Coordinates of C-alpha atoms in Angstrom, one line a residue:
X26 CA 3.0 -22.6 45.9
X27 CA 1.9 -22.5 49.5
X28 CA -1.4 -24.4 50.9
X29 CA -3.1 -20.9 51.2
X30 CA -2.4 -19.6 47.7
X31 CA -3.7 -22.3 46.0
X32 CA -6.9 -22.9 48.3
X33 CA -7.0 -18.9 46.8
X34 CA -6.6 -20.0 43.8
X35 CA -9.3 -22.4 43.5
X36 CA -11.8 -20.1 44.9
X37 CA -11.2 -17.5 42.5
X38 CA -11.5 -19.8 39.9
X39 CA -15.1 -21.3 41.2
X40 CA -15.9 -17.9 41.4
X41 CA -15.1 -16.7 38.4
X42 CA -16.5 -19.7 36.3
X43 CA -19.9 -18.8 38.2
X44 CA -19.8 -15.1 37.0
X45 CA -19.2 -16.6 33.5
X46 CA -22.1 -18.1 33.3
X47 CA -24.3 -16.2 35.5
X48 CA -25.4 -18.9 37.9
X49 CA -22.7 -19.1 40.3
X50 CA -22.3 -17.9 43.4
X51 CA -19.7 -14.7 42.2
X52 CA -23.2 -13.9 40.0
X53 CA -25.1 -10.5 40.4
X54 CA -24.4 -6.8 40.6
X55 CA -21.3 -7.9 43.4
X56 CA -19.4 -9.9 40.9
X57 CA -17.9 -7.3 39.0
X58 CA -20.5 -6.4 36.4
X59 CA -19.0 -8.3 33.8
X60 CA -16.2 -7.1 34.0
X61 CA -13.4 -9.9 34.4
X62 CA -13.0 -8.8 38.0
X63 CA -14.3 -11.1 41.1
X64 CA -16.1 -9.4 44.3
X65 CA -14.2 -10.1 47.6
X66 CA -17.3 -11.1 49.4
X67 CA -18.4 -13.7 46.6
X68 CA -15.0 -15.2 46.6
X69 CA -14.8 -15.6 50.1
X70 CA -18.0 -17.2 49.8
X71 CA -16.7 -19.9 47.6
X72 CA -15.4 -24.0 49.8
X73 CA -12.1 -24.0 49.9
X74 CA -9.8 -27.2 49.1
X75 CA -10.9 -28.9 52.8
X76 CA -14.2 -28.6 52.5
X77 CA -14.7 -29.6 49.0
X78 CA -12.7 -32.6 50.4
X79 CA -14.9 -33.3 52.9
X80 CA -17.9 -33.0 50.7
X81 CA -16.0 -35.6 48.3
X82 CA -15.8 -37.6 51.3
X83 CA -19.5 -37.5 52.1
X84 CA -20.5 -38.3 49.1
X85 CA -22.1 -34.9 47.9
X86 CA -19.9 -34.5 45.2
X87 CA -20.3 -37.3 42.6
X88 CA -18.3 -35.3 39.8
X89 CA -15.7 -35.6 41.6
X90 CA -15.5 -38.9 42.5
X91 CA -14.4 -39.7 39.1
X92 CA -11.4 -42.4 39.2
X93 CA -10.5 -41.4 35.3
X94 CA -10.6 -37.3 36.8
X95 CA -6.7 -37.3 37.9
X96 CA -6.0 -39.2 35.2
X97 CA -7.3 -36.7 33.1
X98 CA -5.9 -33.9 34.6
X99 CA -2.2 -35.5 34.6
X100 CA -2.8 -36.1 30.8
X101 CA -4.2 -39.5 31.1
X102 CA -3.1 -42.9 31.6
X103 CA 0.5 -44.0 30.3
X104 CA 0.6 -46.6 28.0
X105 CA 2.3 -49.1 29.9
X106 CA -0.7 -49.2 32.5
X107 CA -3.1 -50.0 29.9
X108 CA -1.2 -52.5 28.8
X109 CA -1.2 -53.5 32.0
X110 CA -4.7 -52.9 32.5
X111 CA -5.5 -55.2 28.7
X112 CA -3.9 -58.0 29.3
X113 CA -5.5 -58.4 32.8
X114 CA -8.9 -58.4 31.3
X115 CA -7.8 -60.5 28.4
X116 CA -6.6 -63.2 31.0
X117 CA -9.4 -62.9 33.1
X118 CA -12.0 -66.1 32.4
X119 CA -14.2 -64.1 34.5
X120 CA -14.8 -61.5 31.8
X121 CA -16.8 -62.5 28.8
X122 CA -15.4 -63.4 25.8
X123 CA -15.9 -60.4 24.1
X124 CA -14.6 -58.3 26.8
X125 CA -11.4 -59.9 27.0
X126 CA -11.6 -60.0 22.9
X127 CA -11.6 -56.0 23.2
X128 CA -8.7 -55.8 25.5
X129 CA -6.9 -58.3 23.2
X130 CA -7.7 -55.7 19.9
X131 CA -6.5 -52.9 22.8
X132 CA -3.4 -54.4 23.6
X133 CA -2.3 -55.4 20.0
X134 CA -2.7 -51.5 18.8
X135 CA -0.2 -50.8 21.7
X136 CA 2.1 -52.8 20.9
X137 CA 2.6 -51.9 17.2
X138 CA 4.9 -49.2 18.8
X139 CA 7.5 -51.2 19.0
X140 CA 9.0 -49.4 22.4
X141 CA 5.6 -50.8 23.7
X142 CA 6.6 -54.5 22.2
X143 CA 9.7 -54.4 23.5
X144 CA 8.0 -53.6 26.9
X145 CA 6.2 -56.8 27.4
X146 CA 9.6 -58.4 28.4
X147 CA 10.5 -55.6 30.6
X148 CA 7.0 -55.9 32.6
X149 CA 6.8 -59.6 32.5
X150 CA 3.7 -59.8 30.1
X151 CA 4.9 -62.5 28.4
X152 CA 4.1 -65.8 30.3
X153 CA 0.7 -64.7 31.1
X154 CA 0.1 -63.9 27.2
X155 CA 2.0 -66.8 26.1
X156 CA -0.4 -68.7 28.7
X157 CA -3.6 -67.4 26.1
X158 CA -2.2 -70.0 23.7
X159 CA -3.5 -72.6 25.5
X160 CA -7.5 -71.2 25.8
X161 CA -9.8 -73.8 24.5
X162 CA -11.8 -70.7 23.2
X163 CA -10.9 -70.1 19.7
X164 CA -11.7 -66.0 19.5
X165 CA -9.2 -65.8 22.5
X166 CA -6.2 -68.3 21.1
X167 CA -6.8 -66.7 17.6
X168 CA -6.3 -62.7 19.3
X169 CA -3.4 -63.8 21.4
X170 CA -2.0 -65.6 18.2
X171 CA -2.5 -62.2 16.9
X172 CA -1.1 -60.0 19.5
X173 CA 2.4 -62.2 19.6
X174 CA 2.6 -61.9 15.6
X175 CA 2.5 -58.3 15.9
X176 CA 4.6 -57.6 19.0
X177 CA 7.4 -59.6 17.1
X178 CA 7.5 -58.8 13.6
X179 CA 10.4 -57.0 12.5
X180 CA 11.6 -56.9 15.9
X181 CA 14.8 -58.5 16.7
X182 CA 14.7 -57.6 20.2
X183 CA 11.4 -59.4 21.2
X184 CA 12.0 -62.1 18.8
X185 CA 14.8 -62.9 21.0
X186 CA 12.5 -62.3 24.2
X187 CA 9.8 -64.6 22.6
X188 CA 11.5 -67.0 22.0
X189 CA 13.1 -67.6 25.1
X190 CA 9.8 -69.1 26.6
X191 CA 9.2 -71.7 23.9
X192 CA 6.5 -71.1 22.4
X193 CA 7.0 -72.9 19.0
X194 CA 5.4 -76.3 20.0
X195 CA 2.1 -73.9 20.7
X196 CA 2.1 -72.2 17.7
X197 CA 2.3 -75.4 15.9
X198 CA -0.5 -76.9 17.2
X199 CA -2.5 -73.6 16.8
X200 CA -1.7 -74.1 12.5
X201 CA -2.8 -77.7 13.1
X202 CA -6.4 -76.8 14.7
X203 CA -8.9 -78.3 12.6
X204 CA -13.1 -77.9 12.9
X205 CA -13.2 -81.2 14.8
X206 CA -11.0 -80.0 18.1
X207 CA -12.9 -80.9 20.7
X208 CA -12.4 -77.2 22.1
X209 CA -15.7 -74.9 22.8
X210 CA -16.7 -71.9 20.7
X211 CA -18.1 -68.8 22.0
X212 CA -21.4 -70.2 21.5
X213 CA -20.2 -73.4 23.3
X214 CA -20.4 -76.0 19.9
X215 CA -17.6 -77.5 18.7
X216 CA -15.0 -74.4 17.1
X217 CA -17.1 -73.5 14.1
X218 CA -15.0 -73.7 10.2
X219 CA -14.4 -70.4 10.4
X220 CA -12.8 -70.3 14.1
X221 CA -10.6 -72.7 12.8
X222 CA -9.6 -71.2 10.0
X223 CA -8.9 -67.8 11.7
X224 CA -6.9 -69.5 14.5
X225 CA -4.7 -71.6 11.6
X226 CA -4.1 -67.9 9.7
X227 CA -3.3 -66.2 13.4
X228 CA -0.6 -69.0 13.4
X229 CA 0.8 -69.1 10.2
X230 CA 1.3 -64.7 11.1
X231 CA 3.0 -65.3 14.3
X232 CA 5.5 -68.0 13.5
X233 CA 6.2 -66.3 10.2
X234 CA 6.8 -63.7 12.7
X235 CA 9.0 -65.5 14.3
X236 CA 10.8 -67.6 11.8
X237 CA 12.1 -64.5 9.6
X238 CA 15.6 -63.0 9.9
X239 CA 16.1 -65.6 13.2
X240 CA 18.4 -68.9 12.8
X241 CA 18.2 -69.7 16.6
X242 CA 13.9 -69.7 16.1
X243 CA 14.4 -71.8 13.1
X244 CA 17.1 -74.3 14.2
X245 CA 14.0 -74.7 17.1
X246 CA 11.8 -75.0 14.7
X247 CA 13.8 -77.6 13.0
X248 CA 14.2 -79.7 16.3
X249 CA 10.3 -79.5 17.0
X250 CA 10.2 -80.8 13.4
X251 CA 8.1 -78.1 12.6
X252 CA 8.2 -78.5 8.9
X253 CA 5.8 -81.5 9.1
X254 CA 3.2 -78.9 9.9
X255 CA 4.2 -76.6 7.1
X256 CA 3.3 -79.6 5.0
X257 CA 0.1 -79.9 6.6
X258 CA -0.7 -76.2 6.1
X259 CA 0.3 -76.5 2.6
X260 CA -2.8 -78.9 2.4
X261 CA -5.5 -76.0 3.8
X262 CA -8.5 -75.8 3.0
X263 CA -7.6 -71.9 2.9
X264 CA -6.3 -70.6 0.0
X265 CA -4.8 -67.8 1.8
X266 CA -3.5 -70.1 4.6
X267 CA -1.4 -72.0 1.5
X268 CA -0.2 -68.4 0.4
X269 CA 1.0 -67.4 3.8
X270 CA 2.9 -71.0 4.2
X271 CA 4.2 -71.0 0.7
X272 CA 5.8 -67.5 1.4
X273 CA 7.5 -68.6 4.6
X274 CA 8.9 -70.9 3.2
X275 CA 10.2 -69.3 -0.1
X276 CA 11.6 -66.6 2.5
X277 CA 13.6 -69.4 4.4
X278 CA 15.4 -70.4 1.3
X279 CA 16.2 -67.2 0.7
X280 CA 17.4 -66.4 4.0
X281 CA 19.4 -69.6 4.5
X282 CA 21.1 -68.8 1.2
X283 CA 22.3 -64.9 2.2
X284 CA 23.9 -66.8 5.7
X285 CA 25.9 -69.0 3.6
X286 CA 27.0 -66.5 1.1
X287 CA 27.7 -63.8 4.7
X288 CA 29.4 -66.4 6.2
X289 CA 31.4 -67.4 3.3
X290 CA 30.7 -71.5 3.5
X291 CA 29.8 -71.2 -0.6
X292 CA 31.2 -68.4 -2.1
X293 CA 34.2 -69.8 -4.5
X294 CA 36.8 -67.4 -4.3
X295 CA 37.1 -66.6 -7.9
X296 CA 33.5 -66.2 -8.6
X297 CA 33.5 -63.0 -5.9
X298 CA 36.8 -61.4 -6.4
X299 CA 38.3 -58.7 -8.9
X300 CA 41.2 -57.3 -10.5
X301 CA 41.2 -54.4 -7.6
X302 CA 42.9 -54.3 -4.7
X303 CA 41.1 -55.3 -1.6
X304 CA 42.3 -54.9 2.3
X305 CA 39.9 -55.9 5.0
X306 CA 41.0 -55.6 8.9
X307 CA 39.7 -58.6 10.2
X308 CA 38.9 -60.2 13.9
X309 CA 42.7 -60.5 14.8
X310 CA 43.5 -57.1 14.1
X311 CA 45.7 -57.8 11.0
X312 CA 45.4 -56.7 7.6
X313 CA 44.4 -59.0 4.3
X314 CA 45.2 -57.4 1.3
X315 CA 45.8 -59.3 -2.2
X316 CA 44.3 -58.6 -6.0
X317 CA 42.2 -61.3 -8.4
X318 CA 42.0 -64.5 -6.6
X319 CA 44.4 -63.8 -3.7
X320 CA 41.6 -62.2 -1.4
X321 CA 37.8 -62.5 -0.3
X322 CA 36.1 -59.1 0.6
X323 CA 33.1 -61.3 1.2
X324 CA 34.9 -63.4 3.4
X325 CA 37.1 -60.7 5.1
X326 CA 34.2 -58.5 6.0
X327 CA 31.6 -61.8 6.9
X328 CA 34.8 -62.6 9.3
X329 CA 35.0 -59.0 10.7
X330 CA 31.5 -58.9 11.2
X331 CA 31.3 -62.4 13.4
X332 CA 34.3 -60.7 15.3
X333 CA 33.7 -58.9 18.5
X334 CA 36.7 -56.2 17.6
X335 CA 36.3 -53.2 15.5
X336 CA 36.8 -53.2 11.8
X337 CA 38.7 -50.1 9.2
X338 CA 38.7 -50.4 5.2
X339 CA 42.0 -49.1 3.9
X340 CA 42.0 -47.2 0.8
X341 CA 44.5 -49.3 -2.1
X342 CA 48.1 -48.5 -1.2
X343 CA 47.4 -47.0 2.3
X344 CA 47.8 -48.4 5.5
X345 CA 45.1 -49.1 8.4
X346 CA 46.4 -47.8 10.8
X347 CA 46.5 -44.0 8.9
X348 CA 44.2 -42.2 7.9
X349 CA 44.4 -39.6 4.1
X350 CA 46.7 -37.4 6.1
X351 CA 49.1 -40.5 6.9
X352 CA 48.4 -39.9 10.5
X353 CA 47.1 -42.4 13.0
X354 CA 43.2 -43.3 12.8
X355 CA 41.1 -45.0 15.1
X356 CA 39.1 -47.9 14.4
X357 CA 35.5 -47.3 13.1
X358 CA 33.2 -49.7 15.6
X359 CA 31.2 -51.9 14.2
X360 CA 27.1 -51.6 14.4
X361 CA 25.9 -53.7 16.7
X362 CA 24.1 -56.7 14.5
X363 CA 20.3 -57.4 15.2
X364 CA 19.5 -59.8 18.7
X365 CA 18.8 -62.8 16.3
X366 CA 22.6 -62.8 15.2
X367 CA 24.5 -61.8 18.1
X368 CA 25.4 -65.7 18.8
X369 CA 26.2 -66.8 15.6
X370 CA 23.7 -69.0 15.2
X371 CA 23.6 -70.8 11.5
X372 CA 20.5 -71.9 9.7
X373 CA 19.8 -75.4 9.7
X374 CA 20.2 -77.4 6.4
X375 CA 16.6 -75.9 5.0
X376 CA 17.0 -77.4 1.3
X377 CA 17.4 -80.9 3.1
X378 CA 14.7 -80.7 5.7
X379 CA 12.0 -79.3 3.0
X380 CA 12.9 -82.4 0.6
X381 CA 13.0 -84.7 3.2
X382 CA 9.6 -83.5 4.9
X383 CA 8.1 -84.0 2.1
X384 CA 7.2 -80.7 1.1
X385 CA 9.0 -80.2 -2.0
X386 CA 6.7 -83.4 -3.0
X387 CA 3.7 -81.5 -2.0
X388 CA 4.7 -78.0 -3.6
X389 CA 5.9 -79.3 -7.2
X390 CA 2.8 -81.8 -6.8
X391 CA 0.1 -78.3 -5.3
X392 CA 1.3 -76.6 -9.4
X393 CA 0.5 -80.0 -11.4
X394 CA -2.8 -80.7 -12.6
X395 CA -3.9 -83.8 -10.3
X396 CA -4.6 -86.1 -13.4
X397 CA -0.4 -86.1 -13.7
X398 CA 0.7 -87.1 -10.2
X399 CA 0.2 -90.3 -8.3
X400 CA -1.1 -88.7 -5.0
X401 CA -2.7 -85.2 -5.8
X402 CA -3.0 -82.4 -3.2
X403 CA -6.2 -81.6 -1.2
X404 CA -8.4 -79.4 -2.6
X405 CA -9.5 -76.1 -1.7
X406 CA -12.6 -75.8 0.5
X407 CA -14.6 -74.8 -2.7
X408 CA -13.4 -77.7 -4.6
X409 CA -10.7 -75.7 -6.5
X410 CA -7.1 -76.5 -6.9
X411 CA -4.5 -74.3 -5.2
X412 CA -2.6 -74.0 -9.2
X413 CA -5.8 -72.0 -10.0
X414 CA -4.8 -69.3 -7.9
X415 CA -2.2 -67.1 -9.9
X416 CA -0.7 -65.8 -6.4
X417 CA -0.4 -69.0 -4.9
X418 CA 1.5 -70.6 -8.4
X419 CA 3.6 -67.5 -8.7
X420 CA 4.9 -67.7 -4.7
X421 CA 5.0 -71.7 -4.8
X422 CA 7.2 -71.9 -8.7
X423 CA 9.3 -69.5 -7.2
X424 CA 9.8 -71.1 -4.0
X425 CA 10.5 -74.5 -6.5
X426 CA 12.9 -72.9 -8.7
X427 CA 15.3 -71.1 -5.4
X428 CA 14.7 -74.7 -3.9
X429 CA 16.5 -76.1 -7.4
X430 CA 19.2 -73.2 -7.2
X431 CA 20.0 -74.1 -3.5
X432 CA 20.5 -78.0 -4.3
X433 CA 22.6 -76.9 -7.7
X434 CA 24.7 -74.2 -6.6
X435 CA 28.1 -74.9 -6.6
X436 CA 30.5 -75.2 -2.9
X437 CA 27.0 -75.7 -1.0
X438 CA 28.3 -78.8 0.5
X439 CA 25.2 -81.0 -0.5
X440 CA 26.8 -83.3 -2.6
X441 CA 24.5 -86.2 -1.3
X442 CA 20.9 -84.5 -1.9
X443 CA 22.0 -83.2 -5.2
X444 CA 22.4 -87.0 -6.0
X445 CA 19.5 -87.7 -4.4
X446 CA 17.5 -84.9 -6.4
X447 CA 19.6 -85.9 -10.1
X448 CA 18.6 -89.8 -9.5
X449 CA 16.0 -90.1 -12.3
X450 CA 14.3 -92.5 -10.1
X451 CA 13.5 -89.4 -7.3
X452 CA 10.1 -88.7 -6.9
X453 CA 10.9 -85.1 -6.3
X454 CA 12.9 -85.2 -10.0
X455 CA 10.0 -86.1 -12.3
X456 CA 8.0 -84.0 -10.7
X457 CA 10.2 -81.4 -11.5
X458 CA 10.1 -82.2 -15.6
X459 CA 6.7 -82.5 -15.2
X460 CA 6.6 -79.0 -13.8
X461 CA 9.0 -77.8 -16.7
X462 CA 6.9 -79.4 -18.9
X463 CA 3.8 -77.8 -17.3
X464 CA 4.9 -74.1 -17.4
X465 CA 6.4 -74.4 -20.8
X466 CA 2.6 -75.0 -22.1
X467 CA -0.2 -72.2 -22.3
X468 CA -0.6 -70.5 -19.1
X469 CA -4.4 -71.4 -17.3
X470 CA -7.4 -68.9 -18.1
X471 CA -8.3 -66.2 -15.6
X472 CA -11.7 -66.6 -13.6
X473 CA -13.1 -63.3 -14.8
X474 CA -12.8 -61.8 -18.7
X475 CA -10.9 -58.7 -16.7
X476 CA -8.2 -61.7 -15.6
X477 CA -7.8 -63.0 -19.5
X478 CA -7.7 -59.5 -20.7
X479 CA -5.0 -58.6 -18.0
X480 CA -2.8 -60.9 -19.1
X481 CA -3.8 -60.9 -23.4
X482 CA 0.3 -60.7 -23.7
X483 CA 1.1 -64.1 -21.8
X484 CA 2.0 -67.1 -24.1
X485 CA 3.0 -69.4 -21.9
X486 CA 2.9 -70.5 -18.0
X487 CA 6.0 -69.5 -16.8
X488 CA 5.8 -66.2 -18.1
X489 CA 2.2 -66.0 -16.0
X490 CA 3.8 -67.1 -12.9
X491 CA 6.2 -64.1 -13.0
X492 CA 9.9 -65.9 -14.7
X493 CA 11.9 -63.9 -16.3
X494 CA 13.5 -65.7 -19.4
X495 CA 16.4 -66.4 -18.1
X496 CA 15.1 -67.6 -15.2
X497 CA 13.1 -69.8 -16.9
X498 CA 16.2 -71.2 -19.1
X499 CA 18.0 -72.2 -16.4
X500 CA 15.1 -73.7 -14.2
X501 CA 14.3 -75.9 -17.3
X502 CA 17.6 -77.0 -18.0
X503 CA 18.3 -77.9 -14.5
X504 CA 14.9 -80.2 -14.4
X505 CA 15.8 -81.7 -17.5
X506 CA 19.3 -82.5 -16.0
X507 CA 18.1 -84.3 -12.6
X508 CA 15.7 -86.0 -14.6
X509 CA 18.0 -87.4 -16.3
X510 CA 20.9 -88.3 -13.4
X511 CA 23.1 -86.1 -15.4
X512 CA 25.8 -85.0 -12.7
X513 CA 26.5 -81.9 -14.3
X514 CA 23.6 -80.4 -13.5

């Protein structure tokens, strides 16, 4: 559209918005009575583009001067420039606290897209972030703490992006902060108990965050010997700080477990395979095929997953190179597997480093009552004990018992800490038949008459803690058996 058509345009339009509402200069008997249609002389009347531009220029037109007006007009900012636009007033000590607070509750709702998450590598927002965790002002460390939580959690891709800049050692010391850190409140006093405390949860979120689904973070982890401070958070005054830490660390055990099974380290052979045929095309482009203990599809497809090539399944009988027809098929290409795998990266020995942090000792000794063990965990900051707290017992006794089914399991290559854990002179084993002995009495009352009614079934502690019977059989037979040195446990 030419210059001269839309200067015309934008007259008519002034002009007709002034016969609308019968103030304008297209008003009166001229203007068309009403009638939808605009006089000539009243729309000649009307500035065109120029001079409206110089009257911008000069100042006589304030509602236009509107730096947020072409944004509106184009439909607004994009969300990369107020990300952009955030994080420059979160890292800006000029700005108050609770402006740069704002932006930091701003930029954390746009990055739960997780296009927008993944875009804080590809615009370089990460060191400057990342730089947040060192702010002495706790309402700033504990919103960036928050803001790297989110931009990471279930997200493989900035995991991997994260965790290229190292920022495990300041996470850790963010779950360490205590009330006595010589760092400055908001109000300028020493970080107030409930700073602290928000800072230590922010913390526990992001490297949770972090830790989950990711064997490079947690081999990182294990070199920082980060499980000292999991010990320590185990100890929180928080109740919900212990719950968060108790999780993670149930979740590791879990996770360390599925790599060994994937990767085939553990599995026995006969425990995994049937009478059926299986063929599996692995990395080398050849075909296994074998029936009962002869093949591994566990193996075979953990092998053609590691493997760079493409994999095919033959049907029993058939080969792999044909499809039903018998004529030639292609190979079906593998999915790509998330960022945190694509190295092959194994988890460190987890079952090892909790028992010899220490925080076996702490969890079996967080569910006893402190009468029973020689050095009793902290209390809570109300005075309470963390085995009060049916959440916290039913997270930590199952953290105990996978911890137990780790060291037992069979072709897990820990030959030396299941000694270590069967020697009936190991800490870690009597606290373990205490423990069976513990949750094989009545379970604890609820705080409230709604708790004891809730639960007006439960006969015994392990049931309240959420075993299944069979769980429970084998979790007290196993204590009983390290208790005792018995080998065959």
């Amino acid at each position: 559209m030419s210059e001269r058509n839309l200067d015309q345009l934008l007259k008519w339009s002034i002009a007709a918005q002034g016969e609308g509402s019968g103030t304008g200069a297209g008003a009166g008997a001229g203007a068309g009575a009403g009638n939808g249609s605009i006089d000539a002389q009243a729309l000649a009347a009307q500035p065109g583009m120029k001079e409206i531009a110089a009257e911008v220029a000069a100042g006589k037109r304030p509602d236009l001067q509107d730096p947020g007006l072409l944004d509106a007009l184009m439909g607004g900012k994009s969300e990369a420039q107020m990300m952009k636009e955030e994080l420059a007033v979160a890292c800006n000590e000029q700005r108050s606290t609770q402006d740069r607070c704002i932006a930091l509750d701003n930029f954390e709702m746009l990055i739960e897209s997780i296009d927008n998450a993944n875009n804080i590598k590809n615009m370089g927002m990460w060191p400057p972030l990342l730089s947040l965790l060192a702010s002495k002002v706790p309402a700033i460390l504990s919103g960036a703490l928050w803001v790297v939580g989110t931009a990471i959690q279930n997200n493989d891709k900035a995991q991997m992006a994260l965790l290229s800049h190292k920022p495990l050692q300041a996470i850790l010391d963010s779950l360490r902060w205590a009330d006595v850190d010589a760092s400055k409140g908001a109000s300028g006093s020493a970080a107030s108990t409930s700073e602290a405390e928000a800072i230590r949860s922010k913390a526990a979120y992001a490297l949770s965050a972090l830790l989950k689904h990711n064997p490079p973070a947690v081999v990182a982890f294990d070199e920082l010997d980060g499980w000292q401070a999991l010990r320590g958070a185990l100890e929180d005054p928080s109740i919900a700080i212990r719950r968060k830490v108790v999780f993670l660390i149930n979740t590791l055990l879990l996770q360390a477990q599925q790599d060994q099974v994937a990767d085939g380290t553990d599995v026995e052979e006969a425990d995994h395979v049937g009478d059926a045929a299986a063929a599996t095309t692995v990395s080398d482009g050849t075909t296994a095929v074998g029936t009962g203990t002869d093949a591994d599809p566990i193996r075979s497809a953990a092998a053609s997953t590691r493997s760079a090539s493409t994999a095919l399944t033959s049907l029993p009988g058939q080969p792999a190179s044909s499809n039903a027809h018998g004529s030639a098929a292609p190979s079906a290409p593998l999915e790509r597997g998330p960022e945190t795998h694509r190295e092959g990266i194994a988890y460190p020995d987890i079952p090892r480093a909790l028992l010899h942090s220490g925080i076996v000792q702490t969890l079996l000794s967080s569910l006893l009552p402190a009468n029973k063990v020689s050095a009793s965990v902290a209390s809570l900051k109300d005075g309470a004990q963390a085995r009060d707290d049916l959440d916290y017992s039913e997270k930590a006794s199952r953290a105990v018992a996978n911890f137990v089914e780790s060291v037992c399991e069979k072709g897990r290559g820990n030959e030396e800490l299941r000694r270590g854990m069967r020697d009936g002179a190991a800490v870690e084993a009597k606290l373990l038949d205490l423990l069976s002995d513990e949750l094989e009495g009545a379970p604890l009352r609820g705080s409230t008459e709604e708790d004891d009614e809730a639960q007006r079934d439960v006969k015994s502690r392990w049931q309240q803690v959420g075993f299944e019977p069979a769980e429970w059989e084998q979790l007290r037979e196993r204590a009983s058996n390290m208790a005792a040195g018995d080998a065959a446990a």
